mmCIF file of C-alpha atoms and ligand atoms in Angstrom:
data_model
loop_
_atom_site.group_PDB
_atom_site.id
_atom_site.type_symbol
_atom_site.label_atom_id
_atom_site.label_comp_id
_atom_site.label_asym_id
_atom_site.label_seq_id
_atom_site.Cartn_x
_atom_site.Cartn_y
_atom_site.Cartn_z
ATOM 1 C CA UNK A 1 15.667 7.272 11.190
ATOM 2 C CA UNK A 2 13.404 5.547 8.718
ATOM 3 C CA UNK A 3 11.701 7.756 6.124
ATOM 4 C CA UNK A 4 8.211 6.838 4.977
ATOM 5 C CA UNK A 5 8.206 8.345 1.499
ATOM 6 C CA UNK A 6 4.791 9.280 0.156
ATOM 7 C CA UNK A 7 2.628 12.151 -1.002
ATOM 8 C CA UNK A 8 -0.490 10.390 0.352
ATOM 9 C CA UNK A 9 -1.561 11.632 3.812
ATOM 10 C CA UNK A 10 -3.913 8.649 4.257
ATOM 11 C CA UNK A 11 -1.124 6.080 3.895
ATOM 12 C CA UNK A 12 1.100 8.120 6.192
ATOM 13 C CA UNK A 13 -1.570 8.360 8.909
ATOM 14 C CA UNK A 14 -1.950 4.585 8.964
ATOM 15 C CA UNK A 15 1.816 3.921 8.934
ATOM 16 C CA UNK A 16 2.367 6.410 11.766
ATOM 17 C CA UNK A 17 -0.491 4.939 13.733
ATOM 18 C CA UNK A 18 1.048 1.475 13.410
ATOM 19 C CA UNK A 19 4.802 2.125 13.662
ATOM 20 C CA UNK A 20 4.803 5.213 15.903
ATOM 21 C CA UNK A 21 6.532 8.575 15.501
ATOM 22 C CA UNK A 22 9.736 7.266 17.059
ATOM 23 C CA UNK A 23 10.192 4.772 14.175
ATOM 24 C CA UNK A 24 9.313 6.782 11.075
ATOM 25 C CA UNK A 25 9.425 10.301 9.789
ATOM 26 C CA UNK A 26 7.568 11.370 6.683
ATOM 27 C CA UNK A 27 9.299 12.466 3.514
ATOM 28 C CA UNK A 28 7.146 14.141 0.917
ATOM 29 C CA UNK A 29 8.546 13.002 -2.423
ATOM 30 C CA UNK A 30 6.698 11.900 -5.535
ATOM 31 C CA UNK A 31 8.835 9.046 -6.876
ATOM 32 C CA UNK A 32 8.213 7.720 -10.376
ATOM 33 C CA UNK A 33 5.632 4.943 -10.598
ATOM 34 C CA UNK A 34 6.813 2.608 -13.349
ATOM 35 C CA UNK A 35 4.152 0.799 -15.386
ATOM 36 C CA UNK A 36 3.844 -2.878 -14.494
ATOM 37 C CA UNK A 37 1.116 -5.511 -14.249
ATOM 38 C CA UNK A 38 1.985 -6.236 -10.603
ATOM 39 C CA UNK A 39 2.711 -4.036 -7.598
ATOM 40 C CA UNK A 40 6.020 -5.588 -6.508
ATOM 41 C CA UNK A 41 8.300 -4.170 -9.252
ATOM 42 C CA UNK A 42 6.587 -0.771 -8.922
ATOM 43 C CA UNK A 43 7.271 -0.668 -5.171
ATOM 44 C CA UNK A 44 10.865 -1.926 -5.601
ATOM 45 C CA UNK A 45 11.695 0.706 -8.235
ATOM 46 C CA UNK A 46 10.035 3.385 -6.084
ATOM 47 C CA UNK A 47 12.062 2.437 -2.999
ATOM 48 C CA UNK A 48 15.329 2.539 -4.951
ATOM 49 C CA UNK A 49 14.537 5.958 -6.390
ATOM 50 C CA UNK A 50 13.397 7.233 -2.978
ATOM 51 C CA UNK A 51 16.583 5.953 -1.341
ATOM 52 C CA UNK A 52 18.709 7.756 -3.957
ATOM 53 C CA UNK A 53 16.753 10.934 -3.239
ATOM 54 C CA UNK A 54 16.802 10.725 0.584
ATOM 55 C CA UNK A 55 20.154 9.014 1.204
ATOM 56 C CA UNK A 56 18.826 7.265 4.326
ATOM 57 C CA UNK A 57 16.636 4.164 4.885
ATOM 58 C CA UNK A 58 13.232 4.502 3.209
ATOM 59 C CA UNK A 59 9.947 2.670 2.960
ATOM 60 C CA UNK A 60 7.462 3.173 0.138
ATOM 61 C CA UNK A 61 4.015 1.631 -0.202
ATOM 62 C CA UNK A 62 2.350 0.697 -3.470
ATOM 63 C CA UNK A 63 -1.234 -0.441 -3.159
ATOM 64 C CA UNK A 64 -4.213 -1.274 -5.301
ATOM 65 C CA UNK A 65 -7.784 -2.517 -5.428
ATOM 66 C CA UNK A 66 -8.349 -5.709 -7.432
ATOM 67 C CA UNK A 67 -11.875 -6.605 -8.602
ATOM 68 C CA UNK A 68 -12.260 -10.330 -9.273
ATOM 69 C CA UNK A 69 -14.911 -9.909 -11.989
ATOM 70 C CA UNK A 70 -12.565 -7.669 -13.974
ATOM 71 C CA UNK A 71 -9.430 -9.815 -13.767
ATOM 72 C CA UNK A 72 -8.015 -7.614 -11.037
ATOM 73 C CA UNK A 73 -8.739 -4.231 -12.613
ATOM 74 C CA UNK A 74 -7.895 -1.504 -11.581
ATOM 75 C CA UNK A 75 -5.018 -3.201 -9.659
ATOM 76 C CA UNK A 76 -1.720 -1.398 -10.362
ATOM 77 C CA UNK A 77 -3.706 1.320 -12.167
ATOM 78 C CA UNK A 78 -5.817 2.135 -9.100
ATOM 79 C CA UNK A 79 -4.395 5.638 -8.599
ATOM 80 C CA UNK A 80 -4.891 6.528 -12.270
ATOM 81 C CA UNK A 81 -8.449 5.177 -12.231
ATOM 82 C CA UNK A 82 -9.287 7.039 -9.016
ATOM 83 C CA UNK A 83 -7.961 10.276 -10.542
ATOM 84 C CA UNK A 84 -9.674 9.873 -13.907
ATOM 85 C CA UNK A 85 -12.931 7.939 -13.270
ATOM 86 C CA UNK A 86 -13.354 8.327 -9.519
ATOM 87 C CA UNK A 87 -14.446 5.928 -6.797
ATOM 88 C CA UNK A 88 -18.190 6.321 -7.552
ATOM 89 C CA UNK A 89 -17.618 5.161 -11.118
ATOM 90 C CA UNK A 90 -15.795 2.053 -9.908
ATOM 91 C CA UNK A 91 -18.871 1.321 -7.779
ATOM 92 C CA UNK A 92 -21.099 1.839 -10.867
ATOM 93 C CA UNK A 93 -18.875 -0.521 -12.828
ATOM 94 C CA UNK A 94 -19.148 -3.139 -10.062
ATOM 95 C CA UNK A 95 -22.957 -2.915 -10.262
ATOM 96 C CA UNK A 96 -22.830 -4.272 -13.806
ATOM 97 C CA UNK A 97 -21.644 -7.680 -12.527
ATOM 98 C CA UNK A 98 -22.936 -10.162 -9.957
ATOM 99 C CA UNK A 99 -19.575 -11.037 -8.472
ATOM 100 C CA UNK A 100 -18.473 -7.988 -6.491
ATOM 101 C CA UNK A 101 -15.682 -9.675 -4.618
ATOM 102 C CA UNK A 102 -12.405 -7.768 -4.504
ATOM 103 C CA UNK A 103 -9.129 -7.507 -2.634
ATOM 104 C CA UNK A 104 -6.845 -4.746 -1.504
ATOM 105 C CA UNK A 105 -3.130 -5.439 -1.776
ATOM 106 C CA UNK A 106 -0.245 -3.459 -0.325
ATOM 107 C CA UNK A 107 3.423 -3.953 -1.154
ATOM 108 C CA UNK A 108 5.769 -2.162 1.188
ATOM 109 C CA UNK A 109 9.333 -1.819 -0.098
ATOM 110 C CA UNK A 110 12.297 -1.064 2.157
ATOM 111 C CA UNK A 111 15.642 0.157 0.860
ATOM 112 C CA UNK A 112 18.692 1.234 2.854
ATOM 113 C CA UNK A 113 21.254 0.927 0.071
ATOM 114 C CA UNK A 114 22.440 -2.408 1.512
ATOM 115 C CA UNK A 115 23.316 -1.155 5.006
ATOM 116 C CA UNK A 116 21.444 -3.947 6.826
ATOM 117 C CA UNK A 117 23.012 -7.268 5.890
ATOM 118 C CA UNK A 118 20.430 -9.984 6.589
ATOM 119 C CA UNK A 119 20.827 -12.475 3.721
ATOM 120 C CA UNK A 120 18.251 -14.965 4.993
ATOM 121 C CA UNK A 121 15.651 -12.413 6.094
ATOM 122 C CA UNK A 122 12.227 -12.223 4.418
ATOM 123 C CA UNK A 123 11.209 -10.423 1.249
ATOM 124 C CA UNK A 124 14.707 -9.992 -0.147
ATOM 125 C CA UNK A 125 14.862 -9.055 -3.829
ATOM 126 C CA UNK A 126 18.169 -10.128 -5.272
ATOM 127 C CA UNK A 127 18.264 -8.948 -8.860
ATOM 128 C CA UNK A 128 21.653 -7.266 -8.980
ATOM 129 C CA UNK A 129 20.281 -3.787 -8.332
ATOM 130 C CA UNK A 130 20.202 -1.913 -5.010
ATOM 131 C CA UNK A 131 18.961 -4.415 -2.368
ATOM 132 C CA UNK A 132 15.259 -4.097 -1.564
ATOM 133 C CA UNK A 133 12.953 -5.965 0.802
ATOM 134 C CA UNK A 134 9.234 -6.404 0.084
ATOM 135 C CA UNK A 135 6.491 -6.938 2.674
ATOM 136 C CA UNK A 136 3.051 -7.781 1.324
ATOM 137 C CA UNK A 137 -0.446 -7.612 2.801
ATOM 138 C CA UNK A 138 -3.787 -8.620 1.270
ATOM 139 C CA UNK A 139 -7.376 -8.427 2.438
ATOM 140 C CA UNK A 140 -10.510 -9.732 0.746
ATOM 141 C CA UNK A 141 -13.820 -7.895 0.694
ATOM 142 C CA UNK A 142 -16.801 -6.817 -1.366
ATOM 143 C CA UNK A 143 -17.483 -3.692 -3.411
ATOM 144 C CA UNK A 144 -20.551 -1.890 -2.043
ATOM 145 C CA UNK A 145 -22.316 1.488 -2.348
ATOM 146 C CA UNK A 146 -20.132 4.170 -0.686
ATOM 147 C CA UNK A 147 -20.465 4.396 3.126
ATOM 148 C CA UNK A 148 -18.429 6.202 5.772
ATOM 149 C CA UNK A 149 -16.388 9.380 6.105
ATOM 150 C CA UNK A 150 -13.050 7.990 7.298
ATOM 151 C CA UNK A 151 -10.102 6.497 5.442
ATOM 152 C CA UNK A 152 -9.203 7.573 1.923
ATOM 153 C CA UNK A 153 -9.283 6.440 -1.687
ATOM 154 C CA UNK A 154 -11.508 3.407 -2.275
ATOM 155 C CA UNK A 155 -12.245 2.851 1.431
ATOM 156 C CA UNK A 156 -15.939 3.921 1.206
ATOM 157 C CA UNK A 157 -16.747 1.186 -1.347
ATOM 158 C CA UNK A 158 -14.725 -1.669 0.217
ATOM 159 C CA UNK A 159 -16.631 -3.723 2.769
ATOM 160 C CA UNK A 160 -15.042 -6.298 5.040
ATOM 161 C CA UNK A 161 -16.807 -7.998 7.964
ATOM 162 C CA UNK A 162 -19.935 -5.861 7.619
ATOM 163 C CA UNK A 163 -18.330 -2.415 7.571
ATOM 164 C CA UNK A 164 -16.514 -0.419 4.940
ATOM 165 C CA UNK A 165 -12.938 0.664 5.591
ATOM 166 C CA UNK A 166 -14.227 4.265 5.630
ATOM 167 C CA UNK A 167 -16.369 3.317 8.640
ATOM 168 C CA UNK A 168 -13.315 2.303 10.672
ATOM 169 C CA UNK A 169 -10.743 4.356 12.533
ATOM 170 C CA UNK A 170 -7.138 4.103 11.273
ATOM 171 C CA UNK A 171 -6.426 1.793 14.193
ATOM 172 C CA UNK A 172 -9.382 -0.494 13.471
ATOM 173 C CA UNK A 173 -8.528 -0.515 9.752
ATOM 174 C CA UNK A 174 -4.893 -1.417 10.488
ATOM 175 C CA UNK A 175 -6.016 -4.442 12.508
ATOM 176 C CA UNK A 176 -7.117 -6.246 9.370
ATOM 177 C CA UNK A 177 -6.239 -4.195 6.314
ATOM 178 C CA UNK A 178 -3.729 -4.928 3.553
ATOM 179 C CA UNK A 179 -1.566 -2.072 4.854
ATOM 180 C CA UNK A 180 -1.838 -3.211 8.477
ATOM 181 C CA UNK A 181 -0.728 -6.707 7.444
ATOM 182 C CA UNK A 182 2.208 -5.423 5.377
ATOM 183 C CA UNK A 183 3.187 -3.114 8.247
ATOM 184 C CA UNK A 184 3.031 -6.023 10.699
ATOM 185 C CA UNK A 185 5.428 -8.173 8.685
ATOM 186 C CA UNK A 186 7.725 -5.196 8.045
ATOM 187 C CA UNK A 187 7.770 -4.272 11.771
ATOM 188 C CA UNK A 188 8.428 -7.871 12.767
ATOM 189 C CA UNK A 189 11.566 -7.913 10.595
ATOM 190 C CA UNK A 190 12.668 -4.332 11.298
ATOM 191 C CA UNK A 191 12.474 -4.771 15.087
ATOM 192 C CA UNK A 192 14.939 -7.679 14.808
ATOM 193 C CA UNK A 193 17.628 -5.549 13.089
HETATM 194 P P1 IMP B 1 -0.571 4.146 -5.062
HETATM 195 O O1 IMP B 1 -0.190 3.084 -4.088
HETATM 196 O O2 IMP B 1 -0.042 5.487 -4.660
HETATM 197 O O3 IMP B 1 -0.268 3.760 -6.469
HETATM 198 O O4 IMP B 1 -2.142 4.343 -4.945
HETATM 199 C C1 IMP B 1 -3.022 3.348 -5.278
HETATM 200 C C2 IMP B 1 -4.444 3.803 -5.326
HETATM 201 O O5 IMP B 1 -5.155 3.010 -4.398
HETATM 202 C C3 IMP B 1 -4.758 5.251 -4.971
HETATM 203 O O6 IMP B 1 -5.888 5.634 -5.753
HETATM 204 C C4 IMP B 1 -5.125 5.187 -3.517
HETATM 205 O O7 IMP B 1 -6.045 6.183 -3.137
HETATM 206 C C5 IMP B 1 -5.739 3.817 -3.416
HETATM 207 N N1 IMP B 1 -5.443 3.208 -2.136
HETATM 208 C C6 IMP B 1 -4.232 2.817 -1.662
HETATM 209 N N2 IMP B 1 -4.361 2.305 -0.434
HETATM 210 C C7 IMP B 1 -5.656 2.408 -0.130
HETATM 211 C C8 IMP B 1 -6.386 2.071 1.037
HETATM 212 O O8 IMP B 1 -5.858 1.606 2.056
HETATM 213 N N3 IMP B 1 -7.699 2.304 0.984
HETATM 214 C C9 IMP B 1 -8.319 2.842 -0.112
HETATM 215 N N4 IMP B 1 -7.696 3.170 -1.205
HETATM 216 C C10 IMP B 1 -6.358 2.957 -1.214
#
């Protein structure tokens, strides 16, 4: 069984909705988030730590919101900024600039301790540590005044195709979101193993 390791119920809901209960089971563990300017090393380190904790195949998801006018801020610091400033304050910050374009990015990291041997498969990180595979999804949008009651985190202020992510169901969000895209490329590889 594959363990989706997170303490975030919103991420878990979307992963379950996409992959199905027969593919993943949740594992509530708060792995260390290393500090880094990009999401990939954070996700890779998290997956390795989660695998050492669980002892069975794991997936972790590191995500962030990147505002173009602020050189990608809050990016890898999105969780810290949500906890300290809050989503409303990020919207207020966005109102100080004309360019409110942004992107969500999700890096999904899979680690099974090297059990699956697929040397030519996608997303392989070969840096001498425990083998990890990364699956990435991005989606572009615009920062807007908060709308909608669904989703989680920054969803109410992220608009794509006329609606915010908080105005979509998990299923509708997965169809085009950063997480949905990362899940799609992960599932495509995982189903082949
Ligand atoms: P982390 O991936 O646990 O580091 O969390 C990143 C931050 O981005 C947290 O503040 C999350 O609430 C937020 N976040 C992650 N994914 C999403 C999403 O799909 N929609 C809205 N906010 C998200």
